[in-house]
Coordinates of C-alpha atoms in Angstrom, one line a residue:
X1 CA -189.3 17.4 116.4
X2 CA -189.4 13.9 118.0
X3 CA -192.3 14.9 120.2
X4 CA -194.2 16.4 117.2
X5 CA -193.8 13.1 115.3
X6 CA -195.0 11.1 118.2
X7 CA -198.1 13.4 118.5
X8 CA -198.9 12.9 114.8
X9 CA -198.7 9.1 115.0
X10 CA -200.7 9.0 118.2
X11 CA -203.4 11.0 116.5
X12 CA -203.3 8.6 113.6
X13 CA -203.9 5.7 116.0
X14 CA -206.9 7.5 117.6
X15 CA -208.7 8.2 114.3
X16 CA -208.1 4.6 113.3
X17 CA -209.8 3.3 116.4
X18 CA -212.6 5.9 115.8
X19 CA -213.3 4.4 112.4
X20 CA -213.2 0.8 113.7
X21 CA -216.0 1.3 116.2
X22 CA -218.6 1.4 113.4
X23 CA -220.3 -1.8 112.4
X24 CA -218.6 -4.2 109.9
X25 CA -220.1 -5.4 106.7
X26 CA -219.3 -7.5 103.7
X27 CA -220.1 -7.2 100.0
X28 CA -219.6 -4.5 97.4
X29 CA -220.9 -1.0 96.7
X30 CA -222.1 0.9 93.7
X31 CA -221.7 4.6 93.0
X32 CA -218.0 4.6 92.1
X33 CA -218.1 8.3 91.3
X34 CA -218.6 9.1 95.0
X35 CA -215.2 7.6 95.9
X36 CA -213.1 9.3 93.3
X37 CA -210.3 11.8 93.9
X38 CA -211.6 15.4 93.3
X39 CA -208.4 17.4 93.1
X40 CA -204.8 16.9 92.2
X41 CA -203.7 18.1 95.6
X42 CA -205.8 15.3 97.2
X43 CA -204.4 12.9 94.6
X44 CA -200.8 13.7 95.5
X45 CA -201.7 13.1 99.2
X46 CA -203.4 9.7 98.5
X47 CA -206.8 11.3 99.3
X48 CA -205.8 12.0 102.9
X49 CA -207.4 15.4 102.8
X50 CA -210.1 14.9 105.5
X51 CA -208.5 17.1 108.1
X52 CA -206.9 19.7 106.0
X53 CA -208.3 23.2 106.6
X54 CA -209.0 25.9 104.0
X55 CA -209.3 23.7 101.0
X56 CA -212.7 23.7 99.2
X57 CA -212.0 20.2 98.0
X58 CA -211.9 19.0 101.5
X59 CA -215.7 19.0 101.7
X60 CA -215.6 15.8 99.6
X61 CA -213.8 14.0 102.4
X62 CA -215.2 15.8 105.4
X63 CA -218.0 18.4 104.9
X64 CA -217.0 20.3 108.0
X65 CA -214.0 21.5 106.0
X66 CA -216.1 24.2 104.3
X67 CA -216.5 25.9 107.6
X68 CA -212.7 26.6 107.7
X69 CA -212.6 28.5 104.4
X70 CA -211.5 32.1 104.7
X71 CA -212.1 33.1 101.1
X72 CA -214.3 32.1 98.2
X73 CA -212.7 29.2 96.3
X74 CA -213.5 27.3 93.2
X75 CA -211.7 24.1 92.0
X76 CA -211.9 22.4 88.6
X77 CA -210.3 18.9 88.1
X78 CA -209.9 16.7 85.1
X79 CA -208.7 13.1 84.9
X80 CA -208.4 10.7 82.0
X81 CA -207.7 7.1 82.7
X82 CA -205.9 4.5 80.6
X83 CA -209.3 3.0 79.5
X84 CA -210.4 6.3 78.0
X85 CA -212.7 7.0 81.0
X86 CA -213.2 10.6 82.0
X87 CA -213.7 12.2 85.3
X88 CA -214.5 15.9 86.0
X89 CA -215.1 17.6 89.3
X90 CA -216.2 21.2 89.9
X91 CA -216.4 22.5 93.5
X92 CA -217.3 25.9 94.8
X93 CA -217.2 27.2 98.4
X94 CA -218.5 30.4 99.9
X95 CA -217.5 31.2 103.5
X96 CA -219.6 33.2 105.9
X97 CA -219.4 34.1 109.5
X98 CA -222.8 32.5 110.2
X99 CA -223.0 29.6 107.7
X100 CA -220.7 28.6 104.9
X101 CA -222.1 27.1 101.7
X102 CA -220.7 24.9 98.9
X103 CA -221.8 23.4 95.6
X104 CA -220.3 20.5 93.8
X105 CA -220.9 18.8 90.4
X106 CA -219.0 15.6 89.5
X107 CA -219.2 13.8 86.1
X108 CA -217.8 10.4 85.1
X109 CA -218.1 8.3 82.0
X110 CA -216.4 4.9 81.7
X111 CA -215.6 5.2 78.0
X112 CA -217.2 3.3 75.1
X113 CA -218.3 -0.3 74.9
X114 CA -218.5 -2.2 71.6
X115 CA -220.9 -5.2 71.3
X116 CA -223.0 -7.1 68.8
X117 CA -226.7 -6.9 69.2
X118 CA -229.2 -9.6 68.5
X119 CA -229.0 -8.9 64.8
X120 CA -225.2 -9.3 64.9
X121 CA -224.8 -5.6 64.2
X122 CA -221.8 -4.0 65.9
X123 CA -222.8 -1.1 68.2
X124 CA -220.9 1.4 70.3
X125 CA -222.3 2.8 73.5
X126 CA -221.1 4.6 76.6
X127 CA -220.4 1.9 79.2
X128 CA -221.4 4.0 82.1
X129 CA -222.3 7.6 82.7
X130 CA -222.7 9.1 86.2
X131 CA -223.5 12.5 87.5
X132 CA -223.5 13.7 91.1
X133 CA -224.6 17.1 92.4
X134 CA -224.2 18.2 95.9
X135 CA -225.0 21.1 98.3
X136 CA -222.8 21.6 101.3
X137 CA -223.2 23.6 104.6
X138 CA -220.8 24.2 107.4
X139 CA -220.5 26.2 110.6
X140 CA -218.1 26.8 113.4
X141 CA -220.2 25.5 116.4
X142 CA -217.6 26.2 119.1
X143 CA -214.1 27.4 119.5
X144 CA -211.9 25.3 117.2
X145 CA -214.8 22.9 116.5
X146 CA -216.5 22.9 113.0
X147 CA -219.4 20.8 111.7
X148 CA -220.8 20.3 108.2
X149 CA -223.0 18.3 106.0
X150 CA -223.5 17.4 102.3
X151 CA -226.7 16.5 100.5
X152 CA -226.0 14.7 97.3
X153 CA -228.0 13.4 94.3
X154 CA -226.6 10.7 92.1
X155 CA -227.7 9.5 88.7
X156 CA -226.1 6.5 87.1
X157 CA -226.8 5.1 83.6
X158 CA -225.4 1.8 82.3
X159 CA -224.9 1.2 78.6
X160 CA -227.3 4.1 77.8
X161 CA -230.2 1.9 78.9
X162 CA -230.7 1.4 82.6
X163 CA -230.7 4.4 84.9
X164 CA -230.8 4.5 88.7
X165 CA -230.8 7.4 91.1
X166 CA -230.0 7.8 94.7
X167 CA -229.9 10.4 97.5
X168 CA -227.1 10.5 100.1
X169 CA -225.8 12.6 102.9
X170 CA -222.4 13.2 104.4
X171 CA -221.8 14.4 108.0
X172 CA -218.5 15.6 109.5
X173 CA -216.6 17.2 112.4
X174 CA -213.3 19.0 112.5
X175 CA -211.4 19.9 115.7
X176 CA -208.3 22.1 115.6
X177 CA -205.8 21.9 118.5
X178 CA -203.3 24.6 119.2
X179 CA -199.9 23.8 117.7
X180 CA -201.1 23.0 114.2
X181 CA -203.0 19.7 114.8
X182 CA -206.4 19.0 113.3
X183 CA -208.5 15.9 113.8
X184 CA -211.5 15.0 111.6
X185 CA -214.3 12.4 111.6
X186 CA -216.9 12.0 108.9
X187 CA -219.5 9.6 107.7
X188 CA -219.9 9.6 103.9
X189 CA -222.4 8.4 101.3
X190 CA -225.1 7.5 103.8
X191 CA -228.3 6.9 101.9
X192 CA -230.4 4.9 99.4
X193 CA -228.8 2.5 97.0
X194 CA -228.8 2.3 93.2
X195 CA -231.5 0.0 91.7
X196 CA -230.9 -0.6 87.9
X197 CA -233.3 -3.5 87.4
X198 CA -234.4 -5.5 90.5
X199 CA -231.6 -5.6 93.0
X200 CA -230.5 -2.5 94.9
X201 CA -226.8 -2.0 95.2
X202 CA -225.7 -0.1 98.3
X203 CA -223.7 3.2 98.1
X204 CA -220.1 3.2 99.2
X205 CA -220.8 4.2 102.8
X206 CA -217.5 5.2 104.4
X207 CA -216.4 6.1 107.9
X208 CA -213.3 8.3 107.7
X209 CA -211.0 9.4 110.5
X210 CA -208.4 12.0 109.5
X211 CA -205.5 13.9 111.0
X212 CA -203.4 16.8 109.7
X213 CA -200.4 18.3 111.4
X214 CA -198.1 21.2 110.5
X215 CA -194.8 19.8 111.7
X216 CA -193.1 23.0 110.5
X217 CA -194.4 26.1 108.7
X218 CA -193.5 24.4 105.4
X219 CA -194.1 20.7 106.1
X220 CA -197.7 19.3 106.4
X221 CA -198.2 15.7 107.4
X222 CA -201.6 14.0 106.8
X223 CA -203.1 10.7 107.6
X224 CA -206.4 9.0 106.9
X225 CA -208.2 5.8 107.8
X226 CA -211.3 5.0 105.7
X227 CA -213.5 2.2 106.8
X228 CA -215.6 0.8 103.9
X229 CA -218.7 -0.3 105.6
X230 CA -220.1 -2.7 103.0
X231 CA -216.8 -4.3 102.2
X232 CA -215.7 -4.5 105.8
X233 CA -212.3 -3.1 104.8
X234 CA -210.0 -0.5 106.4
X235 CA -208.0 1.6 104.0
X236 CA -205.2 3.6 105.7
X237 CA -203.4 6.4 103.8
X238 CA -200.6 8.8 104.7
X239 CA -199.1 11.8 102.9
X240 CA -196.9 14.9 103.2
X241 CA -196.7 18.2 101.5
X242 CA -193.7 20.5 101.5
X243 CA -194.0 24.2 100.6
X244 CA -191.1 26.1 99.0
X245 CA -192.0 29.7 98.0
X246 CA -194.7 29.3 95.4
X247 CA -194.2 25.6 94.9
X248 CA -195.6 22.5 96.7
X249 CA -194.2 19.0 96.5
X250 CA -196.5 16.1 97.6
X251 CA -196.3 12.4 98.1
X252 CA -198.8 9.9 99.6
X253 CA -199.3 6.2 99.9
X254 CA -202.6 4.3 100.2
X255 CA -202.6 0.8 101.8
X256 CA -205.3 -1.2 100.0
X257 CA -205.3 -4.4 98.0
X258 CA -207.4 -2.7 95.3
X259 CA -205.8 0.8 95.2
X260 CA -202.4 0.3 96.9
X261 CA -199.7 2.5 95.4
X262 CA -197.5 5.5 95.5
X263 CA -198.8 9.0 94.7
X264 CA -196.7 12.0 93.9
X265 CA -197.7 15.6 93.0
X266 CA -196.6 19.1 92.5
X267 CA -198.4 22.4 92.8
X268 CA -197.8 26.1 91.8
X269 CA -199.6 29.0 93.5
X270 CA -199.4 32.6 92.4
X271 CA -201.5 35.3 93.9
X272 CA -204.9 33.6 94.4
X273 CA -204.5 31.1 91.5
X274 CA -203.1 27.7 91.7
X275 CA -202.5 24.7 89.4
X276 CA -201.8 21.2 90.7
X277 CA -200.7 17.9 89.1
X278 CA -200.7 14.4 90.5
X279 CA -199.5 11.0 89.3
X280 CA -200.7 7.8 90.9
X281 CA -199.2 4.3 90.4
X282 CA -201.7 1.6 91.3
X283 CA -200.5 -1.9 91.8
X284 CA -197.9 -1.3 89.1
X285 CA -200.5 -2.1 86.4
X286 CA -202.0 1.2 85.7
X287 CA -201.4 4.9 86.4
X288 CA -203.4 8.0 86.5
X289 CA -202.6 11.6 85.6
X290 CA -204.7 14.3 87.3
X291 CA -204.6 18.1 86.9
X292 CA -206.7 20.7 88.7
X293 CA -207.1 24.4 88.8
X294 CA -208.0 26.4 91.8
X295 CA -208.9 30.1 92.4
X296 CA -209.6 32.0 95.6
X297 CA -210.9 35.5 95.9
X298 CA -212.6 37.8 98.5
X299 CA -209.5 37.9 100.7
X300 CA -206.6 40.4 101.1
X301 CA -204.7 41.5 98.0
X302 CA -201.5 39.8 96.9
X303 CA -199.4 42.8 97.7
X304 CA -199.9 42.1 101.4
X305 CA -198.6 38.5 101.0
X306 CA -195.0 39.4 100.3
X307 CA -192.6 40.5 103.1
X308 CA -191.7 44.0 102.2
X309 CA -191.4 47.4 103.7
X310 CA -192.7 50.4 101.7
X311 CA -191.5 53.8 102.9
X312 CA -194.3 56.2 101.9
X313 CA -192.7 59.4 102.9
X314 CA -189.8 60.3 105.1
X315 CA -190.5 62.7 107.9
X316 CA -189.0 66.1 106.9
X317 CA -187.8 66.8 110.4
X318 CA -185.0 65.2 112.4
X319 CA -183.3 61.9 111.6
X320 CA -183.1 59.2 114.3
X321 CA -179.4 60.0 114.9
X322 CA -180.3 63.6 115.6
X323 CA -182.9 62.9 118.2
X324 CA -182.2 64.2 121.7
X325 CA -185.0 62.1 123.2
X326 CA -187.2 59.2 122.2
X327 CA -190.4 59.8 120.3
X328 CA -193.7 59.2 122.1
X329 CA -195.9 56.7 120.2
X330 CA -199.1 54.8 120.7
X331 CA -200.4 51.7 118.9
X332 CA -204.1 51.5 118.2
X333 CA -206.0 48.2 118.2
X334 CA -205.8 46.5 114.8
X335 CA -208.8 46.0 112.6
X336 CA -209.4 42.4 111.6
X337 CA -210.3 40.7 108.4
X338 CA -211.3 37.0 108.7
X339 CA -210.2 37.1 112.3
X340 CA -211.9 38.2 115.5
X341 CA -211.5 41.6 117.0
X342 CA -210.1 40.0 120.1
X343 CA -207.3 38.3 118.1
X344 CA -206.5 41.5 116.3
X345 CA -206.3 43.4 119.6
X346 CA -203.9 40.7 121.0
X347 CA -201.6 41.0 118.1
X348 CA -201.5 44.8 118.5
X349 CA -200.5 44.1 122.1
X350 CA -197.7 41.9 120.8
X351 CA -196.4 44.8 118.7
X352 CA -196.5 47.2 121.6
X353 CA -194.4 44.9 123.7
X354 CA -191.8 44.4 120.9
X355 CA -191.6 48.1 120.3
X356 CA -190.8 48.7 123.9
X357 CA -188.1 46.0 123.7
X358 CA -186.4 47.9 120.8
X359 CA -185.8 50.8 123.2
X360 CA -186.3 53.2 120.3
X361 CA -189.6 54.7 121.5
X362 CA -191.6 55.8 124.5
X363 CA -194.6 53.5 124.0
X364 CA -197.9 54.4 125.7
X365 CA -199.5 51.3 127.3
X366 CA -203.0 50.2 126.5
X367 CA -204.4 50.8 129.9
X368 CA -203.5 54.5 129.8
X369 CA -204.8 54.8 126.3
X370 CA -208.2 53.4 127.3
X371 CA -208.4 55.7 130.3
X372 CA -207.6 58.9 128.3
X373 CA -209.8 57.9 125.3
X374 CA -212.7 56.9 127.6
X375 CA -212.8 60.4 129.1
X376 CA -213.1 61.8 125.6
X377 CA -215.6 59.1 124.6
X378 CA -213.3 57.9 121.8
X379 CA -213.1 54.2 120.7
X380 CA -209.7 52.6 120.9
X381 CA -210.5 50.0 118.2
X382 CA -211.5 50.5 114.6
X383 CA -209.1 53.4 113.9
X384 CA -207.2 52.7 110.6
X385 CA -207.4 55.9 108.6
X386 CA -204.9 58.8 108.8
X387 CA -207.6 61.2 110.0
X388 CA -208.6 58.9 112.8
X389 CA -205.0 58.3 113.8
X390 CA -204.3 62.1 113.9
X391 CA -207.4 62.6 116.1
X392 CA -206.5 59.8 118.5
X393 CA -202.8 60.9 118.6
X394 CA -203.7 64.4 119.6
X395 CA -206.0 63.1 122.4
X396 CA -203.2 60.9 123.6
X397 CA -200.5 63.6 123.2
X398 CA -198.1 61.5 121.2
X399 CA -196.0 62.3 118.2
X400 CA -196.6 59.2 116.2
X401 CA -199.6 56.8 115.9
X402 CA -199.3 53.3 114.7
X403 CA -202.5 51.9 113.1
X404 CA -202.9 48.6 111.2
X405 CA -204.7 45.4 110.5
X406 CA -204.5 41.7 111.0
X407 CA -205.8 39.5 108.1
X408 CA -206.0 35.8 107.4
X409 CA -206.0 34.0 104.1
X410 CA -206.0 30.2 104.1
X411 CA -203.6 29.3 106.9
X412 CA -201.5 32.4 106.7
X413 CA -201.8 35.6 108.7
X414 CA -200.8 39.1 107.4
X415 CA -200.0 42.1 109.6
X416 CA -200.0 45.6 108.1
X417 CA -198.9 48.7 110.1
X418 CA -198.8 52.4 109.1
X419 CA -196.9 55.0 111.1
X420 CA -198.7 58.3 111.0
X421 CA -197.2 61.7 112.0
X422 CA -199.8 63.2 114.3
X423 CA -198.7 66.8 113.5
X424 CA -198.8 66.5 109.7
X425 CA -201.2 63.6 109.2
X426 CA -198.8 62.0 106.8
X427 CA -197.8 58.3 106.6
X428 CA -194.1 58.1 107.5
X429 CA -193.7 54.4 107.0
X430 CA -195.7 51.3 106.1
X431 CA -194.6 47.8 106.8
X432 CA -196.1 44.3 106.2
X433 CA -195.2 40.9 107.7
X434 CA -196.7 37.5 107.4
X435 CA -197.0 34.6 109.8
X436 CA -197.5 31.0 108.5
X437 CA -199.7 30.2 111.5
X438 CA -200.9 31.6 114.8
X439 CA -197.8 30.4 116.7
X440 CA -195.6 32.8 114.5
X441 CA -197.6 36.0 115.2
X442 CA -195.4 37.0 118.1
X443 CA -192.2 36.5 116.1
X444 CA -193.8 38.4 113.2
X445 CA -194.4 41.4 115.5
X446 CA -190.8 41.3 116.7
X447 CA -189.6 41.5 113.1
X448 CA -192.1 44.4 112.4
X449 CA -190.9 46.3 115.5
X450 CA -187.3 46.0 114.2
X451 CA -188.3 47.4 110.8
X452 CA -190.4 50.2 112.3
X453 CA -187.5 51.3 114.6
X454 CA -185.0 51.5 111.7
X455 CA -184.0 54.8 110.3

């Protein structure tokens, strides 16, 4: 635990230095809408979301985040401030093996403004109204390395009179390190300024270094250093998120003279739907309440998410206690969903090893399986149906075949295994197990092997 904490704070130091190498500036920026929190989860973590994988709202802080999505996601956030200002953010992400895409629309109005015109007539107008629309792209360019970019259009209107527009881009990189550590670096709001009358106000260009670290399966630590180029100001932020069943508890703190304060938040996720709430206390003078809704689809069904064993049909032959000798079995390479075929094959190998360790079966090793099947010109991978399992089992001369799949949704892996009787073609047992990250896959296979060897 101590070493993990040291690794997290060392990574924080590195991203801080990365942000400081950029040129300093002085002054102020326009385009306030581009710096706002876009989800209640981000709000609860003090906006330190720049290195968090598999969250569609992460593209607002680092566009490379869209390349880490494993399912389609949409997020809708609403925030109302104490000055009756309104902020709404709608973000959608569509992952793809080749190129992931995203779309975002953000709306802000600063509330009403009352004033007397030249004829001393009291008038009411919207103080400011801003709209931003963006297109995002992201791609995994190398193992564990993701890159992305945003193209954004901003329109800002003051007192329903003066309107200015601007174009901006965001660029970002994410690098994941084995052990649950992710580092991020992004340049945000790089582009033309807003010109309402004569002078042009620069956009809030920001250099952001981020780190996210899964200290345990349930505890996520995040850190962020945002360097505001025009203001010449560094704004550090830290946060943590704890997961308990379907609930998430969050807290974060942002160190800034303008926005310093404690943030807290909670979240509830059920199936592929989630609702989050955040409360932020800024300088003890004002507070913000934020709520957001999030939906994901296109991944595996919820039934696979829960740890359970479903006995489809008991074999109408001998019970385990009546066996005079061990049953001969073989494990086919798993199919993969949102994972590579190589990873699925490795996990199938984990299960073979753990089944051998139970001592309950005679397990055919992969090398012999390949040799026998190659002679018959039969593929070892891609066999998931009962018919295919029966055919493979007869070629291998085993009594039972184990076929299954490895799937990934967000940061969680799901292993599903069916035991097929080669003689009857019936499923004898089906078992599911989840792993919170890649490091837990071996342990998950050990649990599965224990379940599959039970009576």
